[in-house]
Amino acid sequence: MRQSQMFIPTLRETPTEAESLSHRLMLKSGMIKQLARGIYAYLPITQLVLNNIQDIVREEMMNIGGAEVHLPVLHPRELWEESGRWDAYGKELMRVSDRHDREFALGPTHEEVITALVRDELKSYKKLPLTLFQIQTKFRDELRPRFGLLRGREFIMKDAYSFHIDEESLDQTYRDMYDAYSRIFTRLDLNFRAVEADGGSIGGSHTHEFMALADIGEDTIVYTDESSYAANIEKAECSAPAESSSEAMLETEKIATPDIQTVKELADFLKTDLTLTTKTMVVKTDDGLKMIVIRGDQELNDVKVKAYFNSEIIEMAEDAEITAELNASPGSLGPVNSSIPVYLDYQVAAMRNYPVGANETGYHLLNVNHDRDFEASGISDFRFINEGEIVADGSGPAKFMRGIEVGQVFKLGTKYSESMNFNVLDQNGRAKPVLMGCYGIGISRVLSAIVEGHHDDKGIYWPKSVTPFDIHVITANTKDETITNTADEIYDILSKNHKVLYDDRNERAGVKFADSELIGLPVRIVVGRGAKDGIVEVKGRQDEESAEVNITELTSYLA
Ligand code: ATP
Ligand code: MG
Ligand code: MG
Ligand code: MG
């Protein structure tokens, strides 16, 4: 492909609005352009990489017997009412209506749609097991879309669903998926770890998340050096968890900060420490006690304090009294200067069972897969493990690291088949609810995660498995006919066996080199003055020095 025909609007300046390295690099290298908050156009380089990621994912899904489908994005409200999620999903569900005022959800996930589809076709165990998958755009009205493609409101997901007559069959597919995910993330060259995740109401170790290790990650992984133990902090337990909710409650009361007693004081405090962004508090308001998440948002050096209650931003009187600081989440717990971003989801979930008036009907769980993720049984569930405490398997003290959730495998059991009435006849002719599993990979998030782990101060360097092109051929000077002819020739020859990007643009050499390093193809060939002697310069993206190679030996040199 000739670069003059591409669309790669690289930036000279580093975009300041970007909040993460991958976000910055992807803007700078002309890969993405924001249309609205959390909504991006994927430009040609991005599209090529996404295609490669999808090819790998498809191949591994088909390897374990997954069949690809493409399901609708528009989901009739009635379907989501069957599962109970039209209400339960809350504000994250994007909703639209048609000209007849019929309501639809823009699919954030497809359990309802796939269950309805399969339910109408499968009547007997003989057709099971079955695994279907798709790669598609998903919509979630995230409260805090951020970090470019890492948390978008419109993003690409691979989602797979499996159907089974018994546990053994579900177990088998779950293992196959787990292994397929491990192969996928290995092929994508991600530094990842599979961790036990919170299964919530379904309970047990029925779900694993795949985490790409990165400081920017929004998840905290608990692990030890002594064993293979690894769990999301949402799931991790210490070997002697708090016994009763009343004990946990007492502990909670104790850590109220003595010198911050009103909302006004808290706001002032947040302004003094820009690393501290969130606190969870029990606040006395006019209509009673409320557990509230207070967040200081840094916007243009101005700290705005917002309070959330049941996922709504609420107005609070400045003199509203803070009665306790909650020991309920990694960000708000412990030292006041903790800069760990907080799990708003869990705090809001915690409210549900927290005996301070948050048990009202109509509460929303936010930013979690409602029903599917968890159902809290008491505040003690929300006492997160601390660093240094002995983990559940007794192997050693907990260590923390950060991860980006790139995928999750999940045993759903009969959750959807029961609520949506999907039964098949078993071997004895008895009707049985089908067992299900679901398995997601954030394709566009994976792309960002790869960039997070593959860059230097000059730009990106792509893993070979997903690189948009293999070789970057660059003419150092488009005015020189020998150089142009030689470059044309090299481009033609190499294109037979490689994906080649040919920078034929009429730009200064310096601009081309800088762009080339930003875009980060594995090999760069510069056709310059040496062309008249049949010599070009070849450099690997991460090499310090380039090599002079005779054009006649180029193909064998690259082999
Ligand atoms: P998170 O905890 O980050 O909000 P999730 O648990 O809600 O993610 P799942 O429902 O498990 O997400 O969806 C499957 C995969 O889709 C996730 O593992 C993640 O890789 C990806 N994903 C989820 N939300 C987003 C998003 N807003 N933007 C990009 N990718 C996402
Ligand atoms: Mg989510
Ligand atoms: Mg999650
Ligand atoms: Mg998940």
Coordinates of C-alpha atoms and ligand atoms in Angstrom, one line a residue:
M1 CA 0.0 0.0 0.0
R2 CA 1.3 3.4 -0.9
Q3 CA 1.2 5.8 2.0
S4 CA 0.1 8.6 -0.3
Q5 CA -3.2 6.7 -0.5
M6 CA -3.5 5.9 3.2
F7 CA -5.1 8.1 5.8
I8 CA -2.7 8.4 8.7
P9 CA -3.1 11.8 10.3
T10 CA -0.2 11.8 12.7
L11 CA 0.3 14.6 15.1
R12 CA 3.5 16.5 15.8
E13 CA 2.5 17.6 19.2
T14 CA 1.6 15.2 22.0
P15 CA -2.1 15.4 22.7
T16 CA -2.6 16.6 26.2
E17 CA -6.2 15.5 26.6
A18 CA -5.2 11.9 26.5
E19 CA -5.2 10.1 29.9
S20 CA -3.1 7.0 29.1
L21 CA -0.1 6.2 27.1
S22 CA -1.9 4.0 24.6
H23 CA -4.5 6.7 24.2
R24 CA -1.8 9.4 23.5
L25 CA 0.1 7.2 21.2
M26 CA -2.9 6.1 19.2
L27 CA -4.0 9.7 18.7
K28 CA -0.4 10.8 17.9
S29 CA 0.1 8.0 15.3
G30 CA -3.1 8.8 13.5
M31 CA -4.9 5.6 14.5
I32 CA -8.1 7.0 16.1
K33 CA -10.2 10.1 16.2
Q34 CA -12.8 10.9 18.9
L35 CA -16.3 11.7 17.7
A36 CA -17.9 12.0 21.1
R37 CA -16.9 10.9 24.6
G38 CA -15.9 7.2 24.5
I39 CA -16.8 7.0 20.8
Y40 CA -14.0 6.8 18.2
A41 CA -13.5 6.4 14.5
Y42 CA -11.0 3.7 13.8
L43 CA -8.6 4.9 11.1
P44 CA -6.9 2.6 8.5
I45 CA -3.9 1.5 10.7
T46 CA -6.3 0.6 13.5
Q47 CA -8.6 -1.2 11.2
L48 CA -5.7 -3.3 9.9
V49 CA -4.6 -4.3 13.4
L50 CA -8.2 -5.0 14.5
N51 CA -8.6 -7.3 11.5
N52 CA -5.5 -9.2 12.6
I53 CA -6.6 -9.5 16.2
Q54 CA -10.0 -10.7 15.0
D55 CA -8.4 -13.3 12.7
I56 CA -6.6 -14.8 15.6
V57 CA -9.7 -14.8 17.8
R58 CA -11.8 -16.3 15.0
E59 CA -9.3 -19.0 14.4
E60 CA -9.1 -20.0 18.0
M61 CA -12.8 -19.9 18.5
M62 CA -13.4 -22.2 15.5
N63 CA -10.6 -24.4 16.7
I64 CA -12.7 -25.3 19.8
G65 CA -15.9 -25.7 17.7
G66 CA -17.4 -22.3 17.9
A67 CA -19.6 -21.2 15.0
E68 CA -19.8 -17.6 14.0
V69 CA -23.0 -15.6 13.9
H70 CA -23.9 -11.9 13.6
L71 CA -26.7 -10.9 15.9
P72 CA -28.7 -7.7 15.8
V73 CA -27.6 -4.6 17.7
L74 CA -31.2 -3.5 18.3
H75 CA -32.8 -5.6 21.0
P76 CA -36.6 -5.3 21.6
R77 CA -37.4 -4.2 25.2
E78 CA -39.7 -7.2 25.7
L79 CA -36.7 -9.6 25.5
W80 CA -34.8 -7.7 28.1
E81 CA -37.9 -7.7 30.3
E82 CA -38.0 -11.5 30.1
S83 CA -34.6 -11.7 31.8
G84 CA -35.4 -8.8 34.1
R85 CA -32.5 -6.8 32.9
W86 CA -34.4 -3.9 31.2
D87 CA -34.6 -2.4 34.6
A88 CA -31.7 -4.0 36.4
Y89 CA -29.1 -3.0 33.9
G90 CA -29.7 0.7 34.7
K91 CA -28.2 3.6 32.9
E92 CA -25.4 1.7 31.2
L93 CA -28.0 0.4 28.8
M94 CA -28.4 2.7 25.8
R95 CA -32.1 2.8 24.7
V96 CA -33.8 4.1 21.5
S97 CA -37.3 4.0 20.2
D98 CA -38.7 3.5 16.7
R99 CA -41.3 5.5 14.9
H100 CA -44.1 3.5 16.6
D101 CA -42.6 4.3 20.0
R102 CA -41.4 0.7 20.5
E103 CA -38.4 0.7 22.7
F104 CA -35.1 -1.1 22.0
A105 CA -31.8 -1.5 23.7
L106 CA -28.5 -1.1 21.9
G107 CA -26.9 -4.4 22.8
P108 CA -24.2 -4.2 25.5
T109 CA -24.1 -8.0 25.6
H110 CA -26.2 -10.7 24.0
E111 CA -27.4 -13.3 26.5
E112 CA -31.1 -12.4 25.9
V113 CA -30.8 -12.4 22.1
I114 CA -28.9 -15.6 21.8
T115 CA -31.1 -17.4 24.3
A116 CA -34.2 -16.4 22.4
L117 CA -32.6 -17.4 19.1
V118 CA -31.5 -20.9 20.3
R119 CA -34.6 -21.5 22.4
D120 CA -36.8 -21.5 19.3
E121 CA -34.6 -23.9 17.5
L122 CA -33.3 -26.5 20.0
K123 CA -35.7 -28.9 21.6
S124 CA -33.6 -31.9 22.3
Y125 CA -30.3 -32.6 24.1
K126 CA -29.1 -34.3 20.9
K127 CA -28.3 -30.9 19.4
L128 CA -26.1 -30.0 22.4
P129 CA -23.5 -28.8 23.2
L130 CA -23.5 -25.8 21.0
T131 CA -21.1 -22.8 20.9
L132 CA -21.9 -19.7 19.0
F133 CA -19.8 -16.5 18.8
Q134 CA -19.8 -13.2 17.1
I135 CA -17.5 -10.2 16.8
Q136 CA -19.5 -7.0 17.0
T137 CA -19.9 -3.5 18.2
K138 CA -21.3 -3.2 21.7
F139 CA -22.8 -0.2 23.4
R140 CA -22.5 0.7 27.1
D141 CA -23.1 4.1 28.4
E142 CA -20.2 4.0 30.8
L143 CA -20.2 6.5 33.6
R144 CA -16.5 7.3 33.0
P145 CA -15.5 6.4 29.5
R146 CA -11.7 6.9 29.3
F147 CA -8.3 6.0 28.2
G148 CA -9.3 5.9 24.5
L149 CA -10.3 2.5 23.4
L150 CA -9.7 1.0 26.9
R151 CA -13.1 2.1 28.1
G152 CA -15.4 3.2 25.3
R153 CA -19.1 3.6 25.1
E154 CA -19.1 2.0 21.6
F155 CA -16.5 -0.8 21.4
I156 CA -15.9 -4.1 19.7
M157 CA -16.3 -7.3 21.5
K158 CA -16.0 -11.0 20.7
D159 CA -18.8 -12.7 22.7
A160 CA -19.4 -16.4 22.7
Y161 CA -22.2 -18.4 24.3
S162 CA -22.4 -22.1 24.9
F163 CA -25.3 -24.4 25.6
H164 CA -25.2 -27.7 27.5
I165 CA -27.4 -30.5 28.9
D166 CA -25.2 -31.1 31.9
E167 CA -22.4 -29.7 34.1
E168 CA -19.7 -32.0 32.6
S169 CA -20.3 -30.6 29.2
L170 CA -20.3 -27.0 30.5
D171 CA -17.1 -27.7 32.4
Q172 CA -15.5 -29.0 29.2
T173 CA -16.3 -26.0 27.1
Y174 CA -15.3 -23.7 29.9
R175 CA -11.9 -25.3 30.0
D176 CA -11.6 -25.2 26.2
M177 CA -12.4 -21.5 26.2
Y178 CA -10.0 -20.9 29.0
D179 CA -7.3 -22.6 27.0
A180 CA -8.3 -20.8 23.8
Y181 CA -8.1 -17.5 25.6
S182 CA -4.6 -18.3 26.9
R183 CA -3.5 -19.1 23.3
I184 CA -5.1 -15.9 22.0
F185 CA -3.5 -13.6 24.5
T186 CA -0.1 -15.4 24.0
R187 CA -0.4 -14.9 20.3
L188 CA -1.2 -11.3 20.8
D189 CA 2.0 -11.0 22.8
L190 CA 0.2 -9.6 25.9
N191 CA 1.8 -10.0 29.3
F192 CA -1.3 -11.4 30.9
R193 CA -2.6 -13.4 33.8
A194 CA -5.8 -15.4 34.3
V195 CA -7.3 -14.6 37.6
E196 CA -10.2 -15.8 39.7
A197 CA -13.0 -13.3 39.4
D198 CA -16.1 -12.6 41.4
G199 CA -19.0 -14.8 40.4
G200 CA -21.5 -13.0 42.6
S201 CA -24.9 -14.6 42.8
I202 CA -23.7 -17.6 40.8
G203 CA -20.9 -18.0 43.3
G204 CA -17.9 -20.3 43.5
S205 CA -14.9 -20.1 41.1
H206 CA -17.1 -20.1 38.1
T207 CA -15.5 -17.2 36.4
H208 CA -12.0 -16.1 35.4
E209 CA -10.8 -12.8 34.0
F210 CA -7.9 -12.4 31.8
M211 CA -5.8 -9.4 32.8
A212 CA -3.2 -7.7 30.7
L213 CA -0.7 -6.5 33.3
A214 CA -0.3 -2.7 33.2
D215 CA -0.2 0.1 35.7
I216 CA -3.0 1.9 33.9
G217 CA -5.3 -1.1 34.5
E218 CA -8.5 -0.4 36.5
D219 CA -8.5 -3.8 38.2
T220 CA -6.3 -4.8 41.1
I221 CA -4.9 -8.4 41.0
V222 CA -4.1 -10.1 44.2
Y223 CA -1.3 -12.7 44.0
T224 CA 1.5 -14.2 46.0
D225 CA 5.0 -15.2 45.2
E226 CA 4.5 -18.5 47.0
S227 CA 1.9 -20.1 44.9
S228 CA 0.0 -19.7 41.6
Y229 CA -2.8 -17.9 43.5
A230 CA -4.2 -15.0 41.5
A231 CA -7.6 -13.3 42.0
N232 CA -9.3 -10.0 41.3
I233 CA -9.4 -8.1 44.5
E234 CA -13.2 -8.2 44.1
K235 CA -12.9 -11.9 44.6
A236 CA -9.8 -12.3 46.8
E237 CA -10.3 -13.4 50.3
C238 CA -7.8 -13.5 53.1
S239 CA -7.4 -16.8 55.0
A240 CA -9.4 -15.4 58.0
P241 CA -12.1 -13.1 56.6
A242 CA -14.2 -10.9 58.8
E243 CA -16.8 -13.1 60.6
S244 CA -19.9 -11.0 60.8
S245 CA -21.3 -7.9 59.2
S246 CA -21.7 -6.2 62.5
E247 CA -17.9 -6.5 63.2
A248 CA -17.2 -5.1 59.7
M249 CA -19.6 -2.4 60.5
L250 CA -17.8 -1.4 63.7
E251 CA -14.5 -1.3 61.9
T252 CA -16.1 0.9 59.3
E253 CA -17.3 3.4 61.9
K254 CA -13.9 3.6 63.5
I255 CA -12.0 5.1 60.5
A256 CA -14.1 8.2 60.0
T257 CA -11.6 11.0 59.5
P258 CA -11.9 13.3 62.5
D259 CA -10.9 16.5 60.7
I260 CA -13.3 16.1 57.8
Q261 CA -16.8 16.3 59.0
T262 CA -18.8 18.1 56.4
V263 CA -19.0 17.9 52.7
K264 CA -17.5 21.4 52.4
E265 CA -14.4 20.2 54.4
L266 CA -14.1 17.2 52.3
A267 CA -14.2 19.3 49.1
D268 CA -11.5 21.5 50.4
F269 CA -9.4 18.5 51.4
L270 CA -9.8 17.0 48.0
K271 CA -8.4 20.2 46.5
T272 CA -5.2 19.9 48.6
D273 CA -4.3 16.5 47.4
L274 CA -4.7 15.9 43.7
T275 CA -3.8 12.3 43.9
L276 CA -6.8 11.6 46.0
T277 CA -9.9 11.4 43.8
T278 CA -12.5 9.4 45.6
K279 CA -13.9 8.8 49.0
T280 CA -16.8 6.8 50.2
M281 CA -18.7 8.3 53.0
V282 CA -21.8 7.9 55.0
V283 CA -23.3 11.4 54.9
K284 CA -26.2 12.7 56.9
T285 CA -28.5 14.5 54.5
D286 CA -32.0 16.0 54.9
D287 CA -33.7 12.8 54.1
G288 CA -31.5 10.6 56.3
L289 CA -28.2 8.8 56.3
K290 CA -26.8 7.9 52.9
M291 CA -23.7 6.0 51.8
I292 CA -22.2 8.2 49.1
V293 CA -19.3 8.0 46.8
I294 CA -17.6 11.4 46.5
R295 CA -15.3 12.0 43.7
G296 CA -13.0 14.8 43.0
D297 CA -12.6 15.1 39.2
Q298 CA -9.5 16.9 38.0
E299 CA -10.6 18.9 35.0
L300 CA -8.2 21.6 33.8
N301 CA -6.6 21.8 37.2
D302 CA -9.9 22.5 38.8
V303 CA -11.1 19.9 41.3
K304 CA -14.8 19.3 41.1
V305 CA -16.4 17.4 43.8
K306 CA -19.3 15.2 42.8
A307 CA -21.4 12.9 45.0
Y308 CA -23.0 9.8 43.8
F309 CA -25.8 8.0 45.3
N310 CA -27.2 4.9 43.6
S311 CA -25.3 5.9 40.5
E312 CA -27.0 9.3 40.3
I313 CA -25.0 12.5 40.8
I314 CA -26.7 14.2 43.6
E315 CA -26.9 17.6 45.1
M316 CA -25.5 17.9 48.6
A317 CA -25.6 20.7 51.0
E318 CA -22.1 21.9 51.9
D319 CA -22.8 21.5 55.6
A320 CA -24.1 17.9 55.2
E321 CA -22.4 16.0 57.9
I322 CA -20.1 13.1 57.3
T323 CA -20.7 10.4 59.8
A324 CA -18.3 7.6 58.7
E325 CA -15.8 6.8 56.1
L326 CA -16.4 3.4 54.7
N327 CA -13.8 0.7 54.7
A328 CA -15.4 -0.8 51.7
S329 CA -13.3 -0.5 48.6
P330 CA -9.7 -0.5 47.6
G331 CA -9.7 3.2 46.7
S332 CA -11.4 4.6 49.7
L333 CA -10.1 2.2 52.2
G334 CA -7.1 2.7 54.3
P335 CA -4.7 5.5 53.9
V336 CA -6.3 8.8 52.9
N337 CA -3.7 9.4 50.3
S338 CA -4.4 6.2 48.5
S339 CA -4.5 7.0 44.8
I340 CA -5.9 3.6 43.7
P341 CA -8.9 4.4 41.5
V342 CA -12.0 3.2 43.2
Y343 CA -14.5 0.5 42.3
L344 CA -17.5 2.6 42.1
D345 CA -19.5 -0.4 41.0
Y346 CA -18.8 -2.2 44.2
Q347 CA -19.4 0.7 46.4
V348 CA -22.8 1.2 44.8
A349 CA -23.4 -2.5 45.1
A350 CA -22.3 -2.3 48.7
M351 CA -25.0 0.3 49.4
R352 CA -27.6 -2.1 48.5
N353 CA -27.0 -4.1 51.6
Y354 CA -25.6 -1.5 53.8
P355 CA -28.1 -0.7 56.5
V356 CA -28.2 3.0 56.0
G357 CA -31.1 3.5 53.8
A358 CA -29.7 2.3 50.5
N359 CA -32.0 -0.6 50.3
E360 CA -34.7 1.3 48.5
T361 CA -36.3 -0.2 45.5
G362 CA -35.2 1.3 42.2
Y363 CA -31.6 1.3 43.1
H364 CA -29.2 0.8 40.2
L365 CA -26.1 -1.2 40.1
L366 CA -23.7 0.6 37.9
N367 CA -21.1 -0.5 35.5
V368 CA -21.3 -4.2 36.3
N369 CA -23.1 -7.0 34.6
H370 CA -26.1 -6.9 36.7
D371 CA -27.5 -10.2 37.9
R372 CA -24.6 -11.8 36.4
D373 CA -21.8 -10.2 38.4
F374 CA -22.8 -10.5 42.0
E375 CA -25.3 -10.1 44.7
A376 CA -24.0 -8.8 47.9
S377 CA -25.0 -10.6 51.1
G378 CA -23.7 -8.1 53.6
I379 CA -21.1 -5.5 54.2
S380 CA -18.5 -8.1 55.2
D381 CA -18.4 -9.2 51.6
F382 CA -16.9 -5.8 50.8
R383 CA -14.0 -6.0 53.2
F384 CA -11.3 -6.2 50.6
I385 CA -8.1 -7.9 51.4
N386 CA -5.1 -5.7 52.2
E387 CA -1.6 -6.1 50.9
G388 CA 0.4 -8.4 53.2
E389 CA -2.6 -10.3 54.5
I390 CA -2.4 -14.1 54.0
V391 CA -4.4 -15.1 51.0
A392 CA -7.2 -17.7 51.0
D393 CA -5.0 -20.7 50.0
G394 CA -2.7 -19.9 52.9
S395 CA 0.3 -19.8 50.7
G396 CA 1.6 -16.3 51.6
P397 CA 1.1 -12.6 51.9
A398 CA -1.0 -10.8 49.3
K399 CA 0.8 -8.7 46.7
F400 CA -1.1 -6.3 44.4
M401 CA -0.6 -5.4 40.8
R402 CA -2.8 -3.7 38.2
G403 CA -4.5 -5.3 35.2
I404 CA -6.6 -4.4 32.2
E405 CA -9.5 -6.9 31.9
V406 CA -9.2 -8.0 28.3
G407 CA -11.4 -11.1 28.6
Q408 CA -13.7 -13.0 30.9
V409 CA -15.1 -16.6 30.8
F410 CA -18.2 -17.2 32.8
K411 CA -20.4 -20.2 33.7
L412 CA -23.9 -18.8 33.7
G413 CA -25.6 -22.0 34.7
T414 CA -29.4 -21.8 34.2
K415 CA -29.8 -18.1 34.9
Y416 CA -31.1 -17.2 31.4
S417 CA -32.6 -20.5 30.5
E418 CA -34.8 -20.4 33.6
S419 CA -35.8 -16.7 33.3
M420 CA -36.4 -17.1 29.6
N421 CA -37.9 -20.5 29.7
F422 CA -35.5 -22.4 27.6
N423 CA -35.8 -26.1 28.2
V424 CA -34.8 -29.2 26.1
L425 CA -35.7 -32.8 26.5
D426 CA -32.9 -34.9 28.1
Q427 CA -32.0 -38.6 27.6
N428 CA -35.1 -39.6 29.6
G429 CA -37.5 -37.3 27.7
R430 CA -37.7 -34.9 30.7
A431 CA -37.6 -31.2 30.1
K432 CA -34.5 -29.6 31.6
P433 CA -33.3 -26.0 31.6
V434 CA -30.2 -25.6 29.5
L435 CA -26.9 -24.8 31.1
M436 CA -25.1 -21.8 29.6
G437 CA -21.7 -20.2 29.5
C438 CA -20.6 -16.9 28.2
Y439 CA -17.2 -15.7 27.1
G440 CA -16.1 -12.2 26.1
I441 CA -13.0 -10.5 24.7
G442 CA -12.8 -6.8 24.3
I443 CA -11.3 -6.6 20.8
S444 CA -10.8 -2.9 20.7
R445 CA -9.6 -2.8 24.4
V446 CA -7.1 -5.5 23.5
L447 CA -5.7 -3.2 20.8
S448 CA -5.1 -0.5 23.4
A449 CA -3.6 -3.1 25.8
I450 CA -1.1 -4.2 23.1
V451 CA -0.1 -0.5 22.6
E452 CA 0.3 -0.1 26.4
G453 CA 2.8 -2.9 26.4
H454 CA 4.6 -2.2 23.1
H455 CA 6.1 1.2 22.8
D456 CA 9.2 3.3 23.5
D457 CA 9.7 7.0 23.5
K458 CA 9.5 7.2 19.7
G459 CA 6.2 5.4 19.3
I460 CA 4.6 2.0 19.0
Y461 CA 6.3 -1.3 18.0
W462 CA 3.8 -3.9 16.8
P463 CA 4.1 -7.6 17.6
K464 CA 4.5 -9.5 14.4
S465 CA 1.2 -11.3 14.9
V466 CA -0.9 -8.1 14.5
T467 CA 1.3 -5.6 12.8
P468 CA -0.6 -3.6 10.2
F469 CA 2.3 -4.1 7.7
D470 CA 5.5 -6.1 7.9
I471 CA 7.8 -3.6 6.2
H472 CA 8.0 0.2 5.8
V473 CA 9.7 1.2 2.6
I474 CA 10.7 4.9 2.6
T475 CA 12.0 7.1 -0.1
A476 CA 14.4 9.6 1.5
N477 CA 14.0 12.0 -1.5
T478 CA 11.2 11.9 -4.0
K479 CA 12.9 14.4 -6.3
D480 CA 15.7 12.0 -7.1
E481 CA 14.7 9.7 -9.9
T482 CA 17.2 6.9 -9.1
I483 CA 15.9 6.8 -5.6
T484 CA 12.3 6.8 -6.6
N485 CA 12.8 4.2 -9.3
T486 CA 14.7 2.0 -6.9
A487 CA 12.1 2.4 -4.2
D488 CA 9.3 1.6 -6.6
E489 CA 11.1 -1.6 -7.6
I490 CA 11.8 -2.7 -4.1
Y491 CA 8.1 -2.1 -3.2
D492 CA 7.0 -4.2 -6.1
I493 CA 9.3 -7.1 -5.3
L494 CA 8.8 -7.2 -1.5
S495 CA 5.0 -6.9 -1.9
K496 CA 5.0 -10.4 -3.4
N497 CA 5.8 -11.9 -0.1
H498 CA 5.2 -9.3 2.5
K499 CA 2.6 -6.7 3.5
V500 CA 4.5 -3.5 2.6
L501 CA 3.7 0.1 3.4
Y502 CA 5.5 2.4 0.9
D503 CA 6.1 5.9 2.0
D504 CA 6.1 7.6 -1.4
R505 CA 4.9 10.9 0.0
N506 CA 6.5 14.1 -1.0
E507 CA 7.6 15.0 2.6
R508 CA 10.9 15.7 4.3
A509 CA 12.9 12.7 5.2
G510 CA 12.8 13.7 8.9
V511 CA 9.0 13.8 8.9
K512 CA 8.9 10.4 7.3
F513 CA 11.3 8.9 9.8
A514 CA 9.4 10.3 12.7
D515 CA 6.1 9.0 11.4
S516 CA 7.6 5.6 10.7
E517 CA 8.7 5.2 14.3
L518 CA 5.4 6.3 15.6
I519 CA 3.6 3.8 13.4
G520 CA 6.1 1.2 14.4
L521 CA 6.3 -1.5 11.7
P522 CA 8.8 -4.2 12.5
V523 CA 11.2 -3.4 9.6
R524 CA 12.1 -0.1 7.9
I525 CA 13.9 0.1 4.6
V526 CA 15.2 3.6 3.6
V527 CA 16.0 4.1 0.0
G528 CA 18.4 7.1 -0.1
R529 CA 21.7 8.2 -1.6
G530 CA 23.1 4.6 -1.6
A531 CA 20.5 3.7 -4.2
K532 CA 22.9 4.6 -7.0
D533 CA 25.3 2.0 -5.7
G534 CA 22.5 -0.5 -5.1
I535 CA 22.5 -0.1 -1.3
V536 CA 19.6 0.5 1.0
E537 CA 19.4 0.9 4.8
V538 CA 17.5 -1.7 6.8
K539 CA 16.5 -1.3 10.4
G540 CA 14.4 -3.3 12.8
R541 CA 12.0 -1.1 14.8
Q542 CA 13.8 -1.8 18.1
D543 CA 17.3 -1.9 16.7
E544 CA 19.7 1.0 17.5
E545 CA 21.6 0.9 14.2
S546 CA 20.6 0.2 10.6
A547 CA 22.4 -2.1 8.3
E548 CA 23.5 -1.4 4.7
V549 CA 22.1 -4.1 2.5
N550 CA 22.7 -4.7 -1.2
I551 CA 19.4 -4.6 -3.0
T552 CA 20.1 -7.9 -4.7
E553 CA 20.4 -9.6 -1.3
L554 CA 17.4 -7.8 0.2
T555 CA 14.9 -10.7 -0.1
S556 CA 17.3 -13.2 1.5
Y557 CA 18.3 -10.7 4.2
L558 CA 14.6 -10.3 5.2
A559 CA 13.8 -14.0 5.1
Ligands
ATP1 P1 -15.2 -3.7 33.0 O1 -15.1 -4.4 34.3 O2 -13.9 -3.2 32.5 O3 -16.3 -2.7 32.9 P2 -16.9 -5.8 32.1 O4 -16.6 -6.8 33.2 O5 -18.1 -4.9 32.3 O6 -15.6 -4.9 31.9 P3 -17.7 -7.9 30.3 O7 -19.1 -7.7 30.4 O8 -17.0 -9.0 31.0 O9 -17.0 -6.4 30.7 O10 -17.3 -7.8 28.7 C1 -16.4 -8.7 28.1 C2 -15.1 -7.9 27.7 O11 -15.5 -6.7 27.0 C3 -14.4 -7.3 28.9 O12 -13.5 -8.3 29.4 C4 -13.6 -6.2 28.3 O13 -12.4 -6.7 27.6 C5 -14.5 -5.7 27.2 N1 -15.1 -4.4 27.6 C6 -16.1 -4.3 28.5 N2 -16.5 -3.0 28.6 C7 -15.7 -2.3 27.7 C8 -15.7 -0.9 27.4 N3 -16.4 0.0 27.9 N4 -14.8 -0.6 26.4 C9 -14.0 -1.5 25.8 N5 -14.0 -2.8 26.1 C10 -14.9 -3.2 27.1
MG2 MG -18.3 -2.9 32.8
MG3 MG -15.3 -6.5 34.9
MG4 MG -16.1 -8.7 32.9

